[in-house]
C-alpha positions as a LaTeX table, in Angstrom:
\begin{tabular}{lrrr}
\hline
Residue & $x$ (\AA) & $y$ (\AA) & $z$ (\AA) \\
\hline
Unk1 & 110.70 & 64.18 & 46.63 \\
Unk2 & 107.74 & 61.83 & 47.17 \\
Unk3 & 105.43 & 64.83 & 47.68 \\
Unk4 & 106.58 & 66.35 & 44.38 \\
Unk5 & 105.82 & 63.03 & 42.57 \\
Unk6 & 102.29 & 63.01 & 44.12 \\
Unk7 & 101.76 & 66.65 & 43.06 \\
Unk8 & 102.84 & 65.77 & 39.51 \\
Unk9 & 100.57 & 62.82 & 39.49 \\
Unk10 & 97.56 & 65.07 & 40.41 \\
Unk11 & 98.20 & 67.42 & 37.52 \\
Unk12 & 98.60 & 64.56 & 35.04 \\
Unk13 & 95.49 & 62.87 & 36.37 \\
Unk14 & 93.45 & 66.06 & 36.01 \\
Unk15 & 94.62 & 66.72 & 32.46 \\
Unk16 & 94.10 & 63.06 & 31.48 \\
Unk17 & 90.53 & 63.09 & 32.82 \\
Unk18 & 89.83 & 66.45 & 31.14 \\
Unk19 & 90.94 & 65.14 & 27.77 \\
Unk20 & 88.60 & 62.17 & 28.13 \\
Unk21 & 85.50 & 64.26 & 28.97 \\
Unk22 & 83.87 & 64.02 & 25.55 \\
Unk23 & 81.72 & 60.97 & 26.46 \\
Unk24 & 78.20 & 60.13 & 27.28 \\
Unk25 & 76.58 & 62.22 & 30.04 \\
Unk26 & 76.78 & 59.77 & 32.89 \\
Unk27 & 80.37 & 58.73 & 32.14 \\
Unk28 & 81.32 & 62.48 & 31.84 \\
Unk29 & 79.70 & 63.05 & 35.21 \\
Unk30 & 81.68 & 60.29 & 36.78 \\
Unk31 & 84.97 & 61.67 & 35.33 \\
Unk32 & 84.12 & 65.10 & 36.58 \\
Unk33 & 83.59 & 63.81 & 40.05 \\
Unk34 & 86.96 & 62.04 & 39.80 \\
Unk35 & 88.47 & 65.36 & 38.60 \\
Unk36 & 86.96 & 67.19 & 41.65 \\
Unk37 & 88.50 & 64.55 & 43.94 \\
Unk38 & 91.89 & 65.05 & 42.18 \\
Unk39 & 91.64 & 68.78 & 42.77 \\
Unk40 & 91.03 & 68.16 & 46.50 \\
Unk41 & 94.35 & 66.33 & 46.62 \\
Unk42 & 96.35 & 69.23 & 45.16 \\
Unk43 & 98.30 & 71.80 & 47.15 \\
Unk44 & 97.89 & 75.48 & 46.30 \\
Unk45 & 100.59 & 75.76 & 43.71 \\
Unk46 & 99.43 & 72.63 & 41.97 \\
Unk47 & 95.88 & 73.89 & 41.88 \\
Unk48 & 97.00 & 77.27 & 40.45 \\
Unk49 & 98.78 & 75.43 & 37.66 \\
Unk50 & 95.50 & 73.99 & 36.25 \\
Unk51 & 93.70 & 77.37 & 36.28 \\
Unk52 & 94.41 & 78.52 & 32.73 \\
Unk53 & 92.67 & 80.42 & 29.97 \\
Unk54 & 93.04 & 77.35 & 27.75 \\
Unk55 & 91.07 & 75.16 & 30.19 \\
Unk56 & 88.17 & 77.65 & 30.39 \\
Unk57 & 88.09 & 78.16 & 26.65 \\
Unk58 & 87.95 & 74.32 & 26.11 \\
Unk59 & 84.99 & 74.10 & 28.45 \\
Unk60 & 83.20 & 76.88 & 26.59 \\
Unk61 & 83.81 & 75.16 & 23.27 \\
Unk62 & 82.58 & 71.82 & 24.62 \\
Unk63 & 79.32 & 73.53 & 25.87 \\
Unk64 & 78.89 & 75.22 & 22.47 \\
Unk65 & 79.49 & 71.96 & 20.54 \\
Unk66 & 77.16 & 70.10 & 22.96 \\
Unk67 & 80.01 & 67.82 & 24.00 \\
Unk68 & 79.42 & 68.79 & 27.66 \\
Unk69 & 76.11 & 69.40 & 29.29 \\
Unk70 & 75.62 & 72.67 & 31.23 \\
Unk71 & 74.81 & 70.62 & 34.31 \\
Unk72 & 78.19 & 68.77 & 34.06 \\
Unk73 & 80.06 & 72.00 & 33.34 \\
Unk74 & 78.61 & 73.63 & 36.43 \\
Unk75 & 79.49 & 70.48 & 38.53 \\
Unk76 & 83.13 & 71.04 & 37.55 \\
Unk77 & 83.25 & 74.89 & 37.59 \\
Unk78 & 81.50 & 75.20 & 41.01 \\
Unk79 & 84.10 & 72.98 & 42.57 \\
Unk80 & 86.98 & 74.79 & 40.89 \\
Unk81 & 85.50 & 78.14 & 42.00 \\
Unk82 & 84.87 & 76.91 & 45.56 \\
Unk83 & 88.50 & 75.72 & 45.95 \\
Unk84 & 89.79 & 78.92 & 44.37 \\
Unk85 & 87.84 & 80.97 & 46.92 \\
Unk86 & 88.68 & 78.69 & 49.89 \\
Unk87 & 92.43 & 78.83 & 49.09 \\
Unk88 & 92.44 & 82.54 & 48.22 \\
Unk89 & 94.08 & 81.80 & 44.87 \\
Unk90 & 94.61 & 84.83 & 42.73 \\
Unk91 & 94.88 & 84.20 & 38.96 \\
Unk92 & 93.43 & 86.28 & 36.12 \\
Unk93 & 92.57 & 83.86 & 33.44 \\
Unk94 & 88.80 & 83.30 & 33.67 \\
Unk95 & 88.08 & 86.92 & 32.65 \\
Unk96 & 90.17 & 86.49 & 29.42 \\
Unk97 & 88.35 & 83.32 & 28.40 \\
Unk98 & 85.31 & 82.88 & 26.16 \\
Unk99 & 83.63 & 81.10 & 29.10 \\
Unk100 & 83.55 & 84.38 & 31.10 \\
Unk101 & 81.63 & 86.08 & 28.24 \\
Unk102 & 79.29 & 83.07 & 27.92 \\
Unk103 & 78.45 & 83.17 & 31.69 \\
Unk104 & 77.75 & 86.91 & 31.56 \\
Unk105 & 75.30 & 86.37 & 28.72 \\
Unk106 & 73.63 & 83.47 & 30.44 \\
Unk107 & 73.15 & 85.45 & 33.67 \\
Unk108 & 71.55 & 88.34 & 31.85 \\
Unk109 & 69.31 & 86.01 & 29.86 \\
Unk110 & 68.17 & 84.07 & 32.91 \\
Unk111 & 67.65 & 87.17 & 34.96 \\
Unk112 & 65.31 & 88.68 & 32.34 \\
Unk113 & 62.98 & 85.70 & 32.53 \\
Unk114 & 59.85 & 86.10 & 34.57 \\
Unk115 & 57.59 & 83.06 & 35.30 \\
Unk116 & 60.00 & 80.52 & 33.74 \\
Unk117 & 63.08 & 81.73 & 35.56 \\
Unk118 & 65.20 & 78.84 & 36.98 \\
Unk119 & 66.36 & 80.28 & 40.34 \\
Unk120 & 68.62 & 77.33 & 41.06 \\
Unk121 & 70.33 & 77.54 & 37.61 \\
Unk122 & 70.82 & 81.29 & 38.08 \\
Unk123 & 72.39 & 80.70 & 41.45 \\
Unk124 & 74.76 & 78.18 & 39.98 \\
Unk125 & 75.85 & 80.60 & 37.30 \\
Unk126 & 76.34 & 83.45 & 39.83 \\
Unk127 & 78.39 & 81.25 & 42.15 \\
Unk128 & 80.67 & 80.24 & 39.25 \\
Unk129 & 80.91 & 83.83 & 37.98 \\
Unk130 & 81.71 & 85.45 & 41.37 \\
Unk131 & 84.11 & 82.78 & 42.59 \\
Unk132 & 86.12 & 82.44 & 39.37 \\
Unk133 & 86.52 & 86.06 & 38.43 \\
Unk134 & 87.61 & 89.40 & 39.86 \\
Unk135 & 85.80 & 91.67 & 37.49 \\
Unk136 & 82.34 & 92.46 & 38.63 \\
Unk137 & 80.43 & 95.24 & 36.66 \\
Unk138 & 77.79 & 96.70 & 39.01 \\
Unk139 & 74.81 & 95.24 & 37.19 \\
Unk140 & 76.20 & 91.71 & 37.42 \\
Unk141 & 77.33 & 92.17 & 41.03 \\
Unk142 & 73.80 & 93.29 & 42.09 \\
Unk143 & 72.19 & 90.28 & 40.36 \\
Unk144 & 74.70 & 87.88 & 41.93 \\
Unk145 & 74.42 & 89.32 & 45.47 \\
Unk146 & 70.62 & 89.26 & 45.43 \\
Unk147 & 70.51 & 85.71 & 44.08 \\
Unk148 & 73.15 & 84.19 & 46.36 \\
Unk149 & 71.69 & 85.79 & 49.45 \\
Unk150 & 68.44 & 84.04 & 48.63 \\
Unk151 & 70.28 & 80.69 & 48.57 \\
Unk152 & 71.97 & 81.44 & 51.93 \\
Unk153 & 68.66 & 82.52 & 53.53 \\
Unk154 & 67.19 & 79.01 & 53.27 \\
Unk155 & 66.91 & 77.80 & 56.79 \\
Unk156 & 66.92 & 73.98 & 56.21 \\
Unk157 & 69.53 & 72.29 & 58.31 \\
Unk158 & 70.18 & 69.23 & 56.12 \\
Unk159 & 73.70 & 68.62 & 54.80 \\
Unk160 & 72.83 & 69.49 & 51.16 \\
Unk161 & 71.22 & 72.79 & 52.08 \\
Unk162 & 74.16 & 73.62 & 54.41 \\
Unk163 & 76.66 & 72.96 & 51.55 \\
Unk164 & 74.69 & 75.15 & 49.13 \\
Unk165 & 74.63 & 78.01 & 51.67 \\
Unk166 & 78.36 & 77.50 & 52.23 \\
Unk167 & 79.13 & 77.77 & 48.58 \\
Unk168 & 76.99 & 80.83 & 48.13 \\
Unk169 & 78.34 & 82.70 & 51.11 \\
Unk170 & 81.96 & 81.80 & 50.25 \\
Unk171 & 81.42 & 83.15 & 46.71 \\
Unk172 & 79.83 & 86.35 & 48.21 \\
Unk173 & 82.77 & 86.81 & 50.51 \\
Unk174 & 85.03 & 87.11 & 47.43 \\
Unk175 & 83.09 & 90.08 & 46.08 \\
Unk176 & 85.82 & 92.30 & 47.56 \\
Unk177 & 85.50 & 96.00 & 48.33 \\
Unk178 & 83.03 & 96.71 & 45.58 \\
Unk179 & 80.36 & 99.14 & 46.67 \\
Unk180 & 76.96 & 97.55 & 47.08 \\
Unk181 & 73.87 & 99.46 & 48.19 \\
Unk182 & 72.83 & 98.64 & 51.77 \\
Unk183 & 69.26 & 97.88 & 50.75 \\
Unk184 & 70.60 & 94.99 & 48.61 \\
Unk185 & 72.29 & 93.11 & 51.45 \\
Unk186 & 71.95 & 94.44 & 54.95 \\
Unk187 & 68.55 & 93.00 & 55.99 \\
Unk188 & 69.46 & 89.60 & 54.51 \\
Unk189 & 72.94 & 89.32 & 55.87 \\
Unk190 & 71.77 & 90.30 & 59.32 \\
Unk191 & 69.00 & 87.67 & 59.17 \\
Unk192 & 71.56 & 85.01 & 58.02 \\
Unk193 & 73.89 & 85.82 & 60.94 \\
Unk194 & 71.17 & 86.15 & 63.53 \\
Unk195 & 69.53 & 82.88 & 62.40 \\
Unk196 & 72.81 & 80.99 & 62.77 \\
Unk197 & 73.39 & 82.52 & 66.32 \\
Unk198 & 69.99 & 81.13 & 67.37 \\
Unk199 & 69.83 & 77.81 & 65.35 \\
Unk200 & 73.46 & 76.96 & 64.32 \\
Unk201 & 72.16 & 76.12 & 60.81 \\
Unk202 & 75.35 & 77.13 & 58.91 \\
Unk203 & 78.69 & 75.37 & 58.53 \\
Unk204 & 81.73 & 77.05 & 60.19 \\
Unk205 & 83.06 & 78.26 & 56.80 \\
Unk206 & 79.58 & 79.60 & 55.81 \\
Unk207 & 79.30 & 81.60 & 59.07 \\
Unk208 & 82.82 & 83.01 & 58.63 \\
Unk209 & 82.03 & 83.95 & 55.01 \\
Unk210 & 78.88 & 85.78 & 56.01 \\
Unk211 & 80.91 & 87.94 & 58.36 \\
Unk212 & 83.57 & 88.31 & 55.71 \\
Unk213 & 81.05 & 89.70 & 53.23 \\
Unk214 & 79.82 & 92.17 & 55.86 \\
Unk215 & 83.28 & 93.40 & 56.77 \\
Unk216 & 84.14 & 94.07 & 53.14 \\
Unk217 & 81.15 & 96.47 & 53.08 \\
Unk218 & 82.45 & 98.39 & 56.09 \\
Unk219 & 84.99 & 100.44 & 54.07 \\
Unk220 & 82.15 & 102.10 & 52.21 \\
Unk221 & 79.44 & 101.95 & 54.92 \\
Unk222 & 80.82 & 103.20 & 58.23 \\
Unk223 & 77.33 & 102.94 & 59.84 \\
Unk224 & 77.85 & 99.18 & 59.82 \\
Unk225 & 80.27 & 99.44 & 62.74 \\
Unk226 & 77.43 & 99.84 & 65.16 \\
Unk227 & 75.63 & 96.80 & 63.62 \\
Unk228 & 78.79 & 94.71 & 63.75 \\
Unk229 & 79.71 & 95.57 & 67.35 \\
Unk230 & 76.46 & 96.06 & 69.19 \\
Unk231 & 73.68 & 94.34 & 67.27 \\
Unk232 & 75.49 & 91.25 & 65.91 \\
Unk233 & 78.14 & 91.06 & 68.74 \\
Unk234 & 81.14 & 90.24 & 66.50 \\
Unk235 & 83.67 & 89.97 & 69.44 \\
Unk236 & 81.45 & 87.50 & 71.28 \\
Unk237 & 80.86 & 85.45 & 68.12 \\
Unk238 & 84.52 & 85.45 & 67.11 \\
Unk239 & 85.49 & 84.29 & 70.57 \\
Unk240 & 82.98 & 81.40 & 70.46 \\
Unk241 & 84.10 & 80.34 & 67.03 \\
Unk242 & 87.80 & 80.34 & 68.00 \\
Unk243 & 87.09 & 78.35 & 71.18 \\
Unk244 & 85.01 & 75.81 & 69.27 \\
Unk245 & 87.67 & 75.45 & 66.57 \\
Unk246 & 90.40 & 74.98 & 69.20 \\
Unk247 & 88.47 & 72.05 & 70.74 \\
Unk248 & 88.26 & 70.41 & 67.36 \\
Unk249 & 91.97 & 70.75 & 66.46 \\
Unk250 & 94.60 & 68.10 & 67.04 \\
Unk251 & 97.48 & 70.26 & 68.00 \\
Unk252 & 99.85 & 67.29 & 68.35 \\
Unk253 & 99.70 & 66.41 & 64.67 \\
Unk254 & 102.43 & 67.55 & 62.20 \\
Unk255 & 101.62 & 70.59 & 60.11 \\
Unk256 & 100.26 & 69.78 & 56.63 \\
Unk257 & 102.78 & 71.45 & 54.38 \\
Unk258 & 100.62 & 70.80 & 51.31 \\
Unk259 & 96.97 & 71.71 & 51.32 \\
Unk260 & 96.03 & 73.07 & 54.73 \\
Unk261 & 93.14 & 71.65 & 56.75 \\
Unk262 & 89.92 & 73.60 & 56.34 \\
Unk263 & 89.80 & 74.36 & 60.11 \\
Unk264 & 93.22 & 76.09 & 59.91 \\
Unk265 & 92.06 & 78.24 & 56.99 \\
Unk266 & 88.94 & 79.14 & 59.00 \\
Unk267 & 91.05 & 80.10 & 62.09 \\
Unk268 & 93.18 & 82.36 & 59.89 \\
Unk269 & 89.97 & 83.87 & 58.43 \\
Unk270 & 88.58 & 84.72 & 61.92 \\
Unk271 & 91.94 & 86.23 & 62.95 \\
Unk272 & 91.96 & 88.40 & 59.83 \\
Unk273 & 88.46 & 89.71 & 60.68 \\
Unk274 & 89.50 & 90.27 & 64.28 \\
Unk275 & 92.40 & 92.39 & 63.09 \\
Unk276 & 90.13 & 94.32 & 60.71 \\
Unk277 & 87.70 & 94.94 & 63.50 \\
Unk278 & 90.30 & 96.09 & 65.95 \\
Unk279 & 91.89 & 98.46 & 63.43 \\
Unk280 & 88.61 & 99.98 & 62.28 \\
Unk281 & 86.51 & 100.02 & 65.48 \\
Unk282 & 86.11 & 103.07 & 67.65 \\
Unk283 & 83.63 & 101.31 & 69.89 \\
Unk284 & 84.67 & 99.29 & 72.99 \\
Unk285 & 82.68 & 96.72 & 74.84 \\
Unk286 & 83.52 & 94.15 & 77.49 \\
Unk287 & 83.05 & 91.27 & 75.02 \\
Unk288 & 86.50 & 92.25 & 73.59 \\
Unk289 & 88.16 & 91.27 & 76.89 \\
Unk290 & 86.83 & 87.71 & 76.38 \\
Unk291 & 88.04 & 87.82 & 72.76 \\
Unk292 & 91.57 & 88.83 & 73.90 \\
Unk293 & 91.59 & 85.79 & 76.25 \\
Unk294 & 90.68 & 83.49 & 73.28 \\
Unk295 & 93.40 & 84.94 & 71.12 \\
Unk296 & 95.90 & 84.28 & 73.96 \\
Unk297 & 94.61 & 80.73 & 74.41 \\
Unk298 & 95.09 & 80.13 & 70.65 \\
Unk299 & 98.63 & 81.59 & 70.76 \\
Unk300 & 99.51 & 79.34 & 73.69 \\
Unk301 & 98.12 & 76.29 & 71.88 \\
Unk302 & 100.55 & 76.78 & 69.04 \\
Unk303 & 103.68 & 75.78 & 70.87 \\
Unk304 & 106.07 & 76.98 & 68.19 \\
Unk305 & 103.98 & 75.63 & 65.40 \\
Unk306 & 101.63 & 77.18 & 62.79 \\
Unk307 & 103.86 & 80.23 & 62.37 \\
Unk308 & 101.35 & 82.24 & 60.34 \\
Unk309 & 98.64 & 81.88 & 63.00 \\
Unk310 & 101.14 & 82.77 & 65.82 \\
Unk311 & 102.16 & 85.92 & 63.99 \\
Unk312 & 98.44 & 86.84 & 63.40 \\
Unk313 & 97.81 & 86.39 & 67.09 \\
Unk314 & 100.64 & 88.62 & 68.21 \\
Unk315 & 99.77 & 91.15 & 65.52 \\
Unk316 & 96.14 & 91.27 & 66.60 \\
Unk317 & 97.20 & 91.97 & 70.30 \\
Unk318 & 99.57 & 94.76 & 69.07 \\
Unk319 & 96.64 & 96.32 & 67.10 \\
Unk320 & 94.62 & 96.42 & 70.31 \\
Unk321 & 97.24 & 98.60 & 71.92 \\
Unk322 & 96.93 & 101.08 & 69.01 \\
Unk323 & 93.16 & 101.08 & 69.22 \\
Unk324 & 92.07 & 104.30 & 70.95 \\
Unk325 & 89.09 & 102.61 & 72.63 \\
Unk326 & 91.33 & 99.94 & 74.32 \\
Unk327 & 93.14 & 100.93 & 77.53 \\
Unk328 & 96.20 & 99.43 & 79.23 \\
Unk329 & 93.89 & 98.20 & 81.91 \\
Unk330 & 91.92 & 96.25 & 79.28 \\
Unk331 & 95.16 & 94.64 & 78.15 \\
Unk332 & 96.08 & 93.69 & 81.70 \\
Unk333 & 92.63 & 92.31 & 82.39 \\
Unk334 & 92.60 & 90.23 & 79.22 \\
Unk335 & 96.16 & 88.84 & 79.83 \\
Unk336 & 97.69 & 90.37 & 76.66 \\
Unk337 & 100.78 & 91.68 & 78.45 \\
Unk338 & 101.49 & 88.30 & 80.08 \\
Unk339 & 101.39 & 86.33 & 76.86 \\
Unk340 & 103.56 & 88.76 & 74.89 \\
Unk341 & 106.10 & 88.56 & 77.75 \\
Unk342 & 105.99 & 84.78 & 77.43 \\
Unk343 & 106.49 & 85.01 & 73.67 \\
Unk344 & 109.48 & 87.34 & 73.90 \\
Unk345 & 111.25 & 85.12 & 76.45 \\
Unk346 & 111.01 & 81.92 & 74.36 \\
Unk347 & 114.36 & 80.09 & 73.91 \\
Unk348 & 113.81 & 79.99 & 70.10 \\
Unk349 & 112.46 & 83.19 & 68.63 \\
Unk350 & 110.85 & 84.08 & 65.29 \\
Unk351 & 112.11 & 87.43 & 64.00 \\
Unk352 & 108.61 & 88.52 & 62.93 \\
Unk353 & 107.22 & 87.71 & 66.34 \\
Unk354 & 110.13 & 89.50 & 68.09 \\
Unk355 & 109.45 & 92.52 & 65.88 \\
Unk356 & 105.70 & 92.54 & 66.71 \\
Unk357 & 106.42 & 92.00 & 70.44 \\
Unk358 & 108.82 & 94.92 & 70.60 \\
Unk359 & 106.33 & 97.12 & 68.85 \\
Unk360 & 103.66 & 95.92 & 71.32 \\
Unk361 & 105.67 & 97.06 & 74.38 \\
Unk362 & 106.74 & 100.35 & 72.67 \\
Unk363 & 102.97 & 101.10 & 71.94 \\
Unk364 & 102.11 & 100.16 & 75.56 \\
Unk365 & 104.72 & 102.62 & 76.82 \\
Unk366 & 103.25 & 105.35 & 74.49 \\
Unk367 & 99.72 & 104.43 & 75.63 \\
Unk368 & 100.62 & 104.83 & 79.25 \\
Unk369 & 101.95 & 108.32 & 78.52 \\
Unk370 & 98.84 & 109.18 & 76.53 \\
Unk371 & 96.58 & 108.00 & 79.31 \\
Unk372 & 98.50 & 110.27 & 81.76 \\
Unk373 & 98.00 & 113.18 & 79.44 \\
Unk374 & 94.26 & 112.41 & 79.32 \\
Unk375 & 94.18 & 113.40 & 83.02 \\
Unk376 & 93.38 & 109.98 & 84.40 \\
Unk377 & 92.62 & 110.04 & 88.10 \\
Unk378 & 95.98 & 110.28 & 89.89 \\
Unk379 & 95.31 & 107.32 & 92.24 \\
Unk380 & 93.97 & 105.12 & 89.36 \\
Unk381 & 97.02 & 106.10 & 87.32 \\
Unk382 & 99.43 & 105.11 & 90.07 \\
Unk383 & 97.66 & 101.84 & 90.66 \\
Unk384 & 97.74 & 100.93 & 87.02 \\
Unk385 & 101.41 & 101.80 & 86.56 \\
Unk386 & 102.23 & 99.75 & 89.69 \\
Unk387 & 100.44 & 96.71 & 88.29 \\
Unk388 & 102.25 & 97.04 & 84.89 \\
Unk389 & 105.71 & 97.65 & 86.43 \\
Unk390 & 105.30 & 94.79 & 88.94 \\
Unk391 & 104.42 & 92.39 & 86.21 \\
Unk392 & 107.36 & 93.54 & 84.00 \\
Unk393 & 109.80 & 93.31 & 86.89 \\
Unk394 & 108.59 & 89.81 & 87.82 \\
Unk395 & 109.13 & 88.55 & 84.26 \\
Unk396 & 112.57 & 90.18 & 83.90 \\
Unk397 & 111.20 & 92.40 & 81.14 \\
Unk398 & 113.91 & 95.11 & 81.23 \\
Unk399 & 116.82 & 92.64 & 80.90 \\
Unk400 & 114.96 & 90.84 & 78.10 \\
Unk401 & 114.41 & 94.01 & 76.09 \\
Unk402 & 118.02 & 95.18 & 76.63 \\
Unk403 & 119.23 & 91.87 & 75.24 \\
Unk404 & 117.54 & 92.82 & 71.93 \\
Unk405 & 119.62 & 96.00 & 71.63 \\
Unk406 & 121.83 & 94.64 & 68.89 \\
Unk407 & 118.96 & 93.15 & 66.91 \\
Unk408 & 116.85 & 96.26 & 66.69 \\
Unk409 & 118.61 & 97.76 & 63.68 \\
Unk410 & 118.35 & 94.47 & 61.68 \\
Unk411 & 114.62 & 94.13 & 62.52 \\
Unk412 & 114.05 & 97.75 & 61.55 \\
Unk413 & 115.88 & 97.14 & 58.26 \\
Unk414 & 114.09 & 93.88 & 57.62 \\
Unk415 & 110.51 & 95.09 & 58.30 \\
Unk416 & 110.74 & 98.84 & 57.58 \\
Unk417 & 108.14 & 99.82 & 60.14 \\
Unk418 & 107.82 & 102.07 & 63.16 \\
Unk419 & 110.23 & 100.11 & 65.41 \\
Unk420 & 112.33 & 102.53 & 67.46 \\
Unk421 & 116.12 & 102.04 & 67.47 \\
Unk422 & 116.26 & 103.75 & 70.94 \\
Unk423 & 115.96 & 100.99 & 73.56 \\
Unk424 & 114.54 & 103.35 & 76.12 \\
Unk425 & 111.40 & 103.80 & 73.92 \\
Unk426 & 110.57 & 100.12 & 74.64 \\
Unk427 & 110.89 & 100.54 & 78.44 \\
Unk428 & 108.03 & 101.74 & 80.61 \\
Unk429 & 109.05 & 104.97 & 82.26 \\
\hline
\end{tabular}
């Protein structure tokens, strides 16, 4: 009840400050900073409630009537766009507002300028436009991508430059699956990623966002797989980031049921990219074994908390089984089989995790049969099966799986996926 009162207070405070914005420039700037702090105190639902067509129309009218300076409008809109992108809030109201049309016109006007072009102002406009909307006509997308990559390419390590790079890259990461020509982004995004690998000049969120932008391009540019895997070493970098984040987290604290800590959002972001990489990649390298171990370490750190992250961890390990380039031997070496056995034998089980765990072992069983059909060396095949069976027997796997016999149909009905109702399909024959 107390939390609900606080949330209501945030909304009222934001609206009150917004209604009082028509003052002198400095007083207006102070109120906007207070509004931005109020936004930071909102949870996701509360934040969504203030994103309305009416708000954006009022800001546009205030700019037109010279009751709000463009500088102050950008101060407010950049923060709203940043929070919208960070929290993955999906609302279609900016595109319907007069402010959307105003921003498009200003971007075109500023881009046409030659000597007197204000690159910083154009970057601010592009950041607001990309992070607040979902409609990106190609000509605007190309202008924004080129402009924001320039901001992110600045190599200064001071806090202000890092924040600007973070805002630019986070905005870029929200450009979705829109097709962008390689010559507009590849050289620059590679330089941004490589520079951070050498100098650590980006924030954690900025670095994740750079990878996010690159992965979105993968659906249209399959040649990027080689760049991602071998040149930029995604698996190695994802492992390092997860391990660094785990060191920073206080796993003993209670979960924040309001606005999640930024580190938790970043962990979820890396896991999402890891899953995308596993599902799309046809290339295998030993760096993935290290990444498997980091995912396992993260899963064990949860201790029945942060349900969404635990489900992502188990799902990512199941995706590895399905990946053609990954073998059962890789799963054994990385410890994936051990940790899923641990999960499925927990005294208190989450249905979604049980479902993913059962699918994991069903897929392992299928993979062993596939590898046999691929004419694996007979001695190697026997040795591998022996290792797997011994591990399963030691952990009482068969009895555990049999105990789920009655729950298979309800899980199948609940999740409507490829879970077999035949218990023998989950056993390793």
